[in-house]
GROMACS .gro file of C-alpha atoms in nm:
model
  429
    1MET     CA    1   2.484  -0.806  -0.597
    2ALA     CA    2   2.199  -0.955  -0.396
    3ASN     CA    3   1.952  -0.802  -0.641
    4THR     CA    4   2.136  -0.966  -0.933
    5LEU     CA    5   2.125  -1.304  -0.760
    6GLN     CA    6   1.755  -1.269  -0.681
    7TYR     CA    7   1.685  -1.167  -1.041
    8LEU     CA    8   1.873  -1.467  -1.184
    9LEU     CA    9   1.696  -1.714  -0.955
   10SER     CA   10   1.349  -1.568  -1.019
   11ARG     CA   11   1.378  -1.517  -1.395
   12ASN     CA   12   1.636  -1.755  -1.542
   13LEU     CA   13   1.653  -2.034  -1.281
   14SER     CA   14   1.298  -2.050  -1.148
   15GLY     CA   15   1.228  -2.400  -1.015
   16VAL     CA   16   1.581  -2.532  -1.081
   17TYR     CA   17   1.701  -2.551  -0.720
   18ARG     CA   18   1.537  -2.748  -0.443
   19ASP     CA   19   1.651  -2.512  -0.166
   20PRO     CA   20   1.698  -2.161  -0.316
   21GLN     CA   21   1.706  -1.995   0.025
   22ARG     CA   22   2.009  -2.199   0.133
   23LEU     CA   23   2.179  -2.120  -0.199
   24ILE     CA   24   2.117  -1.746  -0.161
   25ARG     CA   25   2.244  -1.751   0.197
   26ASP     CA   26   2.565  -1.937   0.108
   27VAL     CA   27   2.641  -1.716  -0.193
   28GLU     CA   28   2.581  -1.392  -0.003
   29THR     CA   29   2.796  -1.515   0.287
   30LEU     CA   30   3.078  -1.597   0.043
   31GLN     CA   31   3.056  -1.259  -0.135
   32LYS     CA   32   3.087  -1.073   0.194
   33THR     CA   33   3.435  -1.224   0.250
   34SER     CA   34   3.762  -1.121   0.086
   35LEU     CA   35   3.779  -1.456  -0.096
   36GLY     CA   36   3.442  -1.416  -0.271
   37ARG     CA   37   3.416  -1.045  -0.338
   38ASN     CA   38   3.539  -1.096  -0.698
   39LEU     CA   39   3.303  -1.387  -0.772
   40ASN     CA   40   2.998  -1.270  -0.966
   41PRO     CA   41   2.680  -1.477  -1.024
   42THR     CA   42   2.570  -1.563  -1.376
   43THR     CA   43   2.403  -1.853  -1.558
   44GLU     CA   44   2.565  -2.098  -1.797
   45PRO     CA   45   2.487  -2.446  -1.928
   46LEU     CA   46   2.723  -2.719  -1.816
   47THR     CA   47   2.880  -2.926  -2.097
   48SER     CA   48   2.974  -3.287  -2.027
   49ASN     CA   49   3.270  -3.474  -2.170
   50ASP     CA   50   3.046  -3.656  -2.419
   51GLY     CA   51   2.935  -3.321  -2.563
   52SER     CA   52   2.583  -3.314  -2.411
   53VAL     CA   53   2.469  -2.982  -2.270
   54THR     CA   54   2.263  -2.954  -1.952
   55PRO     CA   55   2.020  -2.672  -1.868
   56SER     CA   56   2.160  -2.350  -1.727
   57VAL     CA   57   2.276  -2.345  -1.366
   58LEU     CA   58   2.411  -2.075  -1.137
   59VAL     CA   59   2.783  -2.007  -1.185
   60LEU     CA   60   3.014  -1.789  -0.975
   61ASN     CA   61   3.292  -1.679  -1.206
   62GLY     CA   62   3.579  -1.450  -1.123
   63THR     CA   63   3.907  -1.478  -0.938
   64LEU     CA   64   4.006  -1.648  -0.613
   65PRO     CA   65   4.292  -1.485  -0.420
   66MET     CA   66   4.580  -1.700  -0.293
   67VAL     CA   67   4.898  -1.611  -0.107
   68TYR     CA   68   5.225  -1.758  -0.239
   69ARG     CA   69   5.553  -1.651  -0.078
   70ASN     CA   70   5.379  -1.357   0.094
   71VAL     CA   71   5.248  -1.227  -0.241
   72THR     CA   72   4.877  -1.233  -0.330
   73TYR     CA   73   4.776  -1.375  -0.668
   74ASN     CA   74   4.431  -1.416  -0.824
   75ILE     CA   75   4.337  -1.749  -0.985
   76PRO     CA   76   4.049  -1.741  -1.239
   77ILE     CA   77   3.783  -2.000  -1.149
   78ASP     CA   78   3.426  -2.102  -1.238
   79LEU     CA   79   3.221  -2.243  -0.949
   80TYR     CA   80   2.913  -2.434  -1.073
   81LEU     CA   81   2.623  -2.502  -0.836
   82PRO     CA   82   2.421  -2.809  -0.950
   83PRO     CA   83   2.042  -2.822  -0.909
   84GLN     CA   84   2.081  -3.070  -0.621
   85TYR     CA   85   2.286  -2.817  -0.419
   86PRO     CA   86   2.346  -2.833  -0.122
   87GLN     CA   87   2.296  -3.211  -0.127
   88ARG     CA   88   2.548  -3.234  -0.413
   89ALA     CA   89   2.888  -3.070  -0.393
   90PRO     CA   90   2.974  -2.773  -0.618
   91ILE     CA   91   3.185  -2.829  -0.933
   92VAL     CA   92   3.489  -2.601  -0.960
   93TYR     CA   93   3.710  -2.536  -1.262
   94VAL     CA   94   4.030  -2.336  -1.292
   95ARG     CA   95   3.997  -2.119  -1.605
   96PRO     CA   96   4.343  -1.995  -1.704
   97VAL     CA   97   4.362  -1.698  -1.940
   98SER     CA   98   4.534  -1.721  -2.280
   99SER     CA   99   4.878  -1.646  -2.133
  100MET     CA  100   4.850  -1.912  -1.859
  101ALA     CA  101   4.844  -2.291  -1.850
  102ILE     CA  102   4.746  -2.552  -1.596
  103LYS     CA  103   5.039  -2.726  -1.434
  104GLU     CA  104   5.089  -3.088  -1.530
  105ASN     CA  105   5.039  -3.356  -1.265
  106HIS     CA  106   4.891  -3.110  -1.016
  107ARG     CA  107   4.761  -3.279  -0.704
  108HIS     CA  108   4.426  -3.095  -0.696
  109VAL     CA  109   4.360  -2.974  -1.053
  110GLY     CA  110   4.308  -3.199  -1.355
  111ARG     CA  111   4.416  -3.123  -1.710
  112ASP     CA  112   4.065  -2.998  -1.794
  113GLY     CA  113   4.082  -2.754  -1.500
  114MET     CA  114   3.847  -2.945  -1.269
  115VAL     CA  115   3.936  -2.913  -0.901
  116TYR     CA  116   3.974  -3.229  -0.687
  117MET     CA  117   4.013  -3.189  -0.313
  118PRO     CA  118   3.912  -3.372   0.005
  119TYR     CA  119   3.662  -3.101   0.098
  120LEU     CA  120   3.462  -3.167  -0.219
  121HIS     CA  121   3.493  -3.544  -0.194
  122GLU     CA  122   3.371  -3.542   0.168
  123TRP     CA  123   3.095  -3.286   0.106
  124VAL     CA  124   2.806  -3.292   0.358
  125ALA     CA  125   2.519  -3.047   0.318
  126GLN     CA  126   2.477  -2.985   0.691
  127THR     CA  127   2.841  -2.899   0.767
  128HIS     CA  128   2.996  -2.775   0.438
  129ASP     CA  129   2.939  -2.446   0.256
  130LEU     CA  130   3.089  -2.226  -0.016
  131ARG     CA  131   3.290  -2.001   0.217
  132GLU     CA  132   3.487  -2.291   0.368
  133LEU     CA  133   3.531  -2.440   0.020
  134CYS     CA  134   3.701  -2.120  -0.101
  135VAL     CA  135   3.916  -2.110   0.214
  136TRP     CA  136   4.036  -2.466   0.138
  137MET     CA  137   4.106  -2.388  -0.229
  138SER     CA  138   4.296  -2.068  -0.143
  139SER     CA  139   4.509  -2.255   0.109
  140LEU     CA  140   4.583  -2.547  -0.128
  141PHE     CA  141   4.657  -2.319  -0.424
  142GLY     CA  142   4.886  -2.109  -0.204
  143SER     CA  143   5.092  -2.412  -0.117
  144GLU     CA  144   5.094  -2.539  -0.476
  145PRO     CA  145   4.982  -2.293  -0.749
  146PRO     CA  146   4.772  -2.463  -1.020
  147CYS     CA  147   4.877  -2.231  -1.306
  148TYR     CA  148   5.196  -2.099  -1.460
  149ALA     CA  149   5.269  -1.847  -1.731
  150ARG     CA  150   5.273  -2.003  -2.078
  151PRO     CA  151   5.613  -1.972  -2.255
  152ALA     CA  152   5.617  -1.740  -2.554
  153GLY     CA  153   5.530  -1.923  -2.878
  154ALA     CA  154   5.396  -2.234  -2.700
  155PRO     CA  155   5.080  -2.376  -2.863
  156ARG     CA  156   4.760  -2.334  -2.665
  157VAL     CA  157   4.537  -2.631  -2.593
  158SER     CA  158   4.192  -2.594  -2.753
  159ALA     CA  159   3.923  -2.495  -2.506
  160ALA     CA  160   3.685  -2.742  -2.668
  161SER     CA  161   3.895  -3.032  -2.547
  162ASN     CA  162   3.868  -2.916  -2.185
  163VAL     CA  163   3.489  -2.940  -2.149
  164ALA     CA  164   3.348  -2.966  -1.801
  165ALA     CA  165   3.211  -3.279  -1.638
  166THR     CA  166   2.839  -3.314  -1.598
  167TYR     CA  167   2.697  -3.139  -1.292
  168GLY     CA  168   2.475  -3.434  -1.206
  169SER     CA  169   2.768  -3.657  -1.100
  170ARG     CA  170   2.993  -3.621  -0.799
  171PRO     CA  171   3.367  -3.549  -0.835
  172PRO     CA  172   3.586  -3.862  -0.840
  173ALA     CA  173   3.732  -3.986  -0.516
  174TYR     CA  174   4.023  -3.789  -0.385
  175ALA     CA  175   4.243  -4.102  -0.386
  176GLN     CA  176   4.162  -4.165  -0.755
  177ALA     CA  177   4.234  -3.802  -0.848
  178THR     CA  178   4.577  -3.818  -0.689
  179GLN     CA  179   4.662  -4.177  -0.790
  180SER     CA  180   4.827  -4.078  -1.120
  181THR     CA  181   5.018  -3.783  -0.974
  182THR     CA  182   5.385  -3.809  -0.896
  183ASN     CA  183   5.594  -3.640  -0.639
  184THR     CA  184   5.913  -3.661  -0.838
  185TYR     CA  185   5.864  -3.308  -0.970
  186SER     CA  186   5.776  -3.020  -0.746
  187PRO     CA  187   5.900  -2.679  -0.866
  188TYR     CA  188   5.781  -2.510  -0.550
  189VAL     CA  189   5.988  -2.693  -0.287
  190ALA     CA  190   6.177  -2.439  -0.080
  191ALA     CA  191   6.554  -2.461  -0.074
  192SER     CA  192   6.684  -2.618   0.241
  193SER     CA  193   6.988  -2.506   0.432
  194SER     CA  194   7.329  -2.594   0.295
  195SER     CA  195   7.471  -2.926   0.397
  196ASN     CA  196   7.836  -3.013   0.408
  197ASN     CA  197   7.754  -3.365   0.276
  198ARG     CA  198   7.548  -3.244  -0.032
  199SER     CA  199   7.722  -3.292  -0.359
  200ARG     CA  200   7.782  -3.019  -0.611
  201GLU     CA  201   7.535  -3.180  -0.850
  202ALA     CA  202   7.254  -3.159  -0.592
  203GLU     CA  203   7.339  -2.794  -0.526
  204GLU     CA  204   7.324  -2.717  -0.897
  205GLN     CA  205   6.990  -2.893  -0.926
  206GLU     CA  206   6.855  -2.695  -0.632
  207ARG     CA  207   6.972  -2.371  -0.793
  208ARG     CA  208   6.796  -2.458  -1.113
  209LYS     CA  209   6.478  -2.534  -0.919
  210GLN     CA  210   6.502  -2.198  -0.745
  211GLN     CA  211   6.542  -2.021  -1.078
  212GLN     CA  212   6.246  -2.212  -1.216
  213ILE     CA  213   6.037  -2.108  -0.914
  214GLU     CA  214   6.129  -1.741  -0.959
  215LYS     CA  215   6.042  -1.764  -1.325
  216GLU     CA  216   5.706  -1.922  -1.250
  217VAL     CA  217   5.634  -1.661  -0.983
  218ALA     CA  218   5.699  -1.386  -1.236
  219GLU     CA  219   5.477  -1.562  -1.489
  220ALA     CA  220   5.207  -1.609  -1.226
  221ASN     CA  221   5.225  -1.239  -1.139
  222LEU     CA  222   5.180  -1.150  -1.503
  223ALA     CA  223   4.894  -1.395  -1.540
  224ALA     CA  224   4.729  -1.260  -1.227
  225LYS     CA  225   4.762  -0.904  -1.359
  226ILE     CA  226   4.598  -1.007  -1.687
  227ALA     CA  227   4.326  -1.192  -1.496
  228ARG     CA  228   4.261  -0.884  -1.282
  229GLU     CA  229   4.230  -0.664  -1.589
  230GLU     CA  230   3.989  -0.905  -1.751
  231SER     CA  231   3.796  -0.934  -1.427
  232LEU     CA  232   3.770  -0.554  -1.407
  233LYS     CA  233   3.646  -0.534  -1.765
  234GLU     CA  234   3.394  -0.805  -1.700
  235ALA     CA  235   3.284  -0.636  -1.378
  236LYS     CA  236   3.237  -0.305  -1.559
  237LEU     CA  237   3.037  -0.477  -1.832
  238LYS     CA  238   2.816  -0.651  -1.576
  239ALA     CA  239   2.775  -0.327  -1.381
  240GLU     CA  240   2.662  -0.152  -1.699
  241GLN     CA  241   2.423  -0.435  -1.776
  242SER     CA  242   2.293  -0.421  -1.421
  243ARG     CA  243   2.248  -0.044  -1.446
  244LEU     CA  244   2.058  -0.074  -1.775
  245GLN     CA  245   1.845  -0.350  -1.631
  246LYS     CA  246   1.776  -0.141  -1.323
  247ASP     CA  247   1.684   0.163  -1.534
  248HIS     CA  248   1.453  -0.052  -1.743
  249GLU     CA  249   1.285  -0.195  -1.434
  250GLU     CA  250   1.251   0.154  -1.284
  251LYS     CA  251   1.086   0.281  -1.602
  252LEU     CA  252   0.850  -0.015  -1.608
  253SER     CA  253   0.772   0.036  -1.241
  254SER     CA  254   0.711   0.408  -1.296
  255MET     CA  255   0.481   0.340  -1.592
  256ARG     CA  256   0.300   0.074  -1.391
  257VAL     CA  257   0.252   0.314  -1.100
  258MET     CA  258   0.127   0.590  -1.332
  259ALA     CA  259  -0.119   0.356  -1.503
  260THR     CA  260  -0.240   0.223  -1.170
  261SER     CA  261  -0.283   0.576  -1.032
  262LYS     CA  262  -0.479   0.686  -1.339
  263VAL     CA  263  -0.709   0.386  -1.325
  264GLU     CA  264  -0.763   0.435  -0.952
  265TYR     CA  265  -0.843   0.804  -1.009
  266GLU     CA  266  -1.094   0.726  -1.284
  267LEU     CA  267  -1.258   0.460  -1.068
  268GLN     CA  268  -1.276   0.703  -0.777
  269VAL     CA  269  -1.443   0.966  -0.999
  270VAL     CA  270  -1.698   0.714  -1.129
  271PHE     CA  271  -1.763   0.583  -0.779
  272ARG     CA  272  -1.799   0.936  -0.639
  273ASP     CA  273  -2.044   1.040  -0.912
  274ALA     CA  274  -2.248   0.725  -0.867
  275LYS     CA  275  -2.248   0.777  -0.492
  276ASP     CA  276  -2.364   1.140  -0.530
  277ASP     CA  277  -2.641   1.036  -0.770
  278LEU     CA  278  -2.756   0.765  -0.534
  279ARG     CA  279  -2.749   1.006  -0.240
  280VAL     CA  280  -2.958   1.264  -0.431
  281THR     CA  281  -3.204   0.995  -0.541
  282LEU     CA  282  -3.244   0.865  -0.186
  283LYS     CA  283  -3.287   1.219  -0.055
  284ASN     CA  284  -3.556   1.296  -0.311
  285GLN     CA  285  -3.730   0.970  -0.232
  286LYS     CA  286  -3.729   1.053   0.137
  287LEU     CA  287  -3.868   1.399   0.062
  288LEU     CA  288  -4.144   1.249  -0.151
  289ASP     CA  289  -4.231   1.000   0.119
  290TYR     CA  290  -4.231   1.274   0.382
  291GLY     CA  291  -4.446   1.499   0.161
  292LYS     CA  292  -4.689   1.216   0.099
  293GLU     CA  293  -4.722   1.149   0.471
  294GLU     CA  294  -4.763   1.519   0.542
  295ILE     CA  295  -5.036   1.555   0.278
  296GLN     CA  296  -5.216   1.253   0.414
  297GLN     CA  297  -5.190   1.395   0.763
  298LEU     CA  298  -5.323   1.734   0.646
  299LEU     CA  299  -5.612   1.565   0.468
  300LYS     CA  300  -5.693   1.369   0.780
  301GLU     CA  301  -5.671   1.680   0.998
  302GLY     CA  302  -5.888   1.867   0.745
  303GLU     CA  303  -6.154   1.600   0.761
  304GLU     CA  304  -6.146   1.606   1.140
  305ARG     CA  305  -6.158   1.986   1.139
  306LYS     CA  306  -6.445   1.978   0.895
  307GLU     CA  307  -6.639   1.745   1.122
  308GLU     CA  308  -6.568   1.969   1.420
  309LEU     CA  309  -6.675   2.277   1.229
  310MET     CA  310  -6.993   2.106   1.115
  311ALA     CA  311  -7.071   2.021   1.478
  312LEU     CA  312  -6.996   2.378   1.584
  313ASN     CA  313  -7.211   2.506   1.301
  314ASP     CA  314  -7.502   2.303   1.427
  315GLU     CA  315  -7.445   2.435   1.776
  316MET     CA  316  -7.425   2.790   1.644
  317ASP     CA  317  -7.746   2.745   1.451
  318GLY     CA  318  -7.917   2.634   1.769
  319ALA     CA  319  -7.772   2.929   1.958
  320VAL     CA  320  -7.880   3.170   1.683
  321LYS     CA  321  -8.233   3.036   1.699
  322LYS     CA  322  -8.233   3.083   2.073
  323LEU     CA  323  -8.093   3.435   2.032
  324GLU     CA  324  -8.355   3.521   1.771
  325GLY     CA  325  -8.625   3.400   2.007
  326TRP     CA  326  -8.478   3.612   2.285
  327LEU     CA  327  -8.458   3.916   2.054
  328VAL     CA  328  -8.820   3.872   1.953
  329ALA     CA  329  -8.917   3.851   2.318
  330ALA     CA  330  -8.702   4.156   2.398
  331GLU     CA  331  -8.855   4.358   2.115
  332THR     CA  332  -9.203   4.264   2.231
  333GLN     CA  333  -9.121   4.372   2.582
  334GLN     CA  334  -8.962   4.693   2.458
  335GLN     CA  335  -9.269   4.778   2.258
  336GLN     CA  336  -9.479   4.721   2.563
  337GLU     CA  337  -9.258   4.941   2.773
  338GLY     CA  338  -9.254   5.205   2.496
  339GLU     CA  339  -9.617   5.240   2.514
  340ASN     CA  340  -9.585   5.313   2.882
  341GLY     CA  341  -9.334   5.594   2.846
  342ASN     CA  342  -9.135   5.712   2.546
  343SER     CA  343  -8.937   5.965   2.746
  344ASN     CA  344  -8.744   5.709   2.941
  345SER     CA  345  -8.598   5.533   2.630
  346SER     CA  346  -8.363   5.814   2.533
  347SER     CA  347  -8.212   5.833   2.878
  348GLN     CA  348  -8.154   5.453   2.890
  349SER     CA  349  -7.968   5.443   2.552
  350SER     CA  350  -7.737   5.718   2.665
  351LYS     CA  351  -7.658   5.524   2.983
  352VAL     CA  352  -7.527   5.220   2.780
  353ASP     CA  353  -7.218   5.411   2.663
  354GLN     CA  354  -7.148   5.515   3.019
  355ILE     CA  355  -7.135   5.158   3.155
  356ALA     CA  356  -6.751   5.126   3.118
  357LEU     CA  357  -6.534   5.441   3.126
  358PRO     CA  358  -6.148   5.420   3.144
  359VAL     CA  359  -5.988   5.623   3.419
  360ASP     CA  360  -5.629   5.627   3.279
  361THR     CA  361  -5.423   5.559   2.966
  362HIS     CA  362  -5.356   5.193   3.042
  363SER     CA  363  -5.724   5.129   3.107
  364SER     CA  364  -5.816   5.296   2.780
  365GLN     CA  365  -5.568   5.078   2.592
  366MET     CA  366  -5.691   4.764   2.765
  367LEU     CA  367  -6.053   4.853   2.675
  368GLN     CA  368  -5.964   4.903   2.309
  369LEU     CA  369  -5.758   4.580   2.296
  370ALA     CA  370  -6.034   4.383   2.468
  371ALA     CA  371  -6.286   4.515   2.216
  372GLU     CA  372  -6.051   4.421   1.929
  373ASN     CA  373  -6.006   4.072   2.077
  374ALA     CA  374  -6.382   4.028   2.096
  375ALA     CA  375  -6.415   4.154   1.738
  376ILE     CA  376  -6.160   3.898   1.621
  377ASP     CA  377  -6.360   3.624   1.795
  378ASP     CA  378  -6.667   3.748   1.607
  379CYS     CA  379  -6.470   3.732   1.282
  380PHE     CA  380  -6.374   3.372   1.359
  381TYR     CA  381  -6.740   3.297   1.411
  382PHE     CA  382  -6.855   3.451   1.083
  383LEU     CA  383  -6.565   3.288   0.895
  384ASP     CA  384  -6.679   2.953   1.030
  385GLN     CA  385  -7.032   3.034   0.915
  386SER     CA  386  -6.912   3.129   0.569
  387LEU     CA  387  -6.700   2.814   0.538
  388ALA     CA  388  -6.988   2.598   0.656
  389GLN     CA  389  -7.216   2.758   0.401
  390LYS     CA  390  -6.943   2.721   0.135
  391ASN     CA  391  -6.929   3.090   0.069
  392ILE     CA  392  -6.547   3.096   0.084
  393PRO     CA  393  -6.291   2.828  -0.010
  394LEU     CA  394  -6.084   2.647   0.250
  395LYS     CA  395  -5.762   2.816   0.137
  396VAL     CA  396  -5.903   3.165   0.194
  397PHE     CA  397  -6.046   3.053   0.526
  398LEU     CA  398  -5.707   2.925   0.644
  399GLU     CA  399  -5.524   3.240   0.529
  400GLU     CA  400  -5.772   3.468   0.710
  401VAL     CA  401  -5.768   3.253   1.022
  402ARG     CA  402  -5.384   3.265   1.018
  403LYS     CA  403  -5.382   3.646   0.990
  404LEU     CA  404  -5.645   3.696   1.258
  405SER     CA  405  -5.468   3.445   1.487
  406LYS     CA  406  -5.142   3.639   1.458
  407ARG     CA  407  -5.323   3.964   1.533
  408GLN     CA  408  -5.514   3.813   1.825
  409PHE     CA  409  -5.188   3.674   1.967
  410THR     CA  410  -5.035   4.025   1.947
  411VAL     CA  411  -5.344   4.179   2.111
  412LYS     CA  412  -5.340   3.927   2.397
  413ALA     CA  413  -4.967   3.972   2.448
  414HIS     CA  414  -5.023   4.351   2.463
  415LEU     CA  415  -5.300   4.304   2.717
  416ILE     CA  416  -5.073   4.087   2.934
  417LYS     CA  417  -4.796   4.346   2.912
  418ILE     CA  418  -5.032   4.632   3.015
  419ARG     CA  419  -5.167   4.420   3.299
  420ASP     CA  420  -4.816   4.353   3.428
  421ALA     CA  421  -4.734   4.723   3.398
  422LYS     CA  422  -5.043   4.824   3.598
  423ALA     CA  423  -4.963   4.560   3.859
  424SER     CA  424  -4.610   4.699   3.906
  425ASN     CA  425  -4.734   5.066   3.924
  426PRO     CA  426  -5.084   5.062   4.077
  427PHE     CA  427  -5.082   5.441   4.140
  428ASP     CA  428  -4.958   5.542   3.792
  429GLU     CA  429  -5.225   5.730   3.599
   0.00000   0.00000   0.00000
């Protein structure tokens, strides 16, 4: 029910009411009570007596329960809420069904069905609400029912002649509404106790009144039954409409969710692909930058190494010249000594191989490894000479230096290992 009210206010009556929150609160409070559970919200235009039609307003139509002689009856009503609500009082009409009629000269209901009562005339927005209004109407209708069952064959007053008053005006003053009423006829006055001084004619008149009351009660019961049936039919129709509307909204919501999910998925795929492409591009750019820096660093190191090698080459050339001079001097001296005695030369050459003799296995290994280490140093020297003389390219030079460096590292590590082993076992042969 609250969903129906919210839907009507948001779709059909948007901007009509000045204080929609107060209206929603009052209607929901009324519908939670036993008096308002059969009043359902809808929208209808309000037709004035001059035939002009106003825009649609919120209407609570249904039945209002009343208790008459300990029996509950339902009175069909339409409760209009004007756009100025709650500053303006609601407009209430009794809507009898085809088998019912509005009682003539009723104190609180006009011939057109409009309800007049002090609560409406004295309406104050801060202290009055719909729940108390229905309590007042139920109490007044219980003391004096506004409808009676229409006699069979009686002509029905045209509904067009009973148009409602405009919702923009307030109900007439309670004194004016009751000014034309008379108290000479009241079919609902209870029979008093018998009096010894009452005449037979008064007793007969009281009996007829009692019969009339019983007849009207029966007619009211029948009218209430018909009103309940029509109310049930109308409630079923509105429930079906509400169900269809709810199904339609659920389908729309489901389609909206599916469309939103699909769009979000597609956007996520596009965003993910773009993000991956950007990440790969940035990574490649970083690699290129790093490679460029590394190449520049290698070129710089190569230039520095080249300068160092050139300086070493010059030093080696000077050392070679010195060595050649020493060799020439040594050969000259050897020739001089050879002339003195050729027999001593053979004995001296044989003594060179006997200068260093290993005494055990470890010493033999260390001698071989030391000789290999010295040979590798010689290879480094001649590689430097070849590179300086541009006999080999730089790439070949670097590859050979890398190989010889690995081998020299292994040889030195082996030497260190043998040395440690000899230090731990000095007497091991």
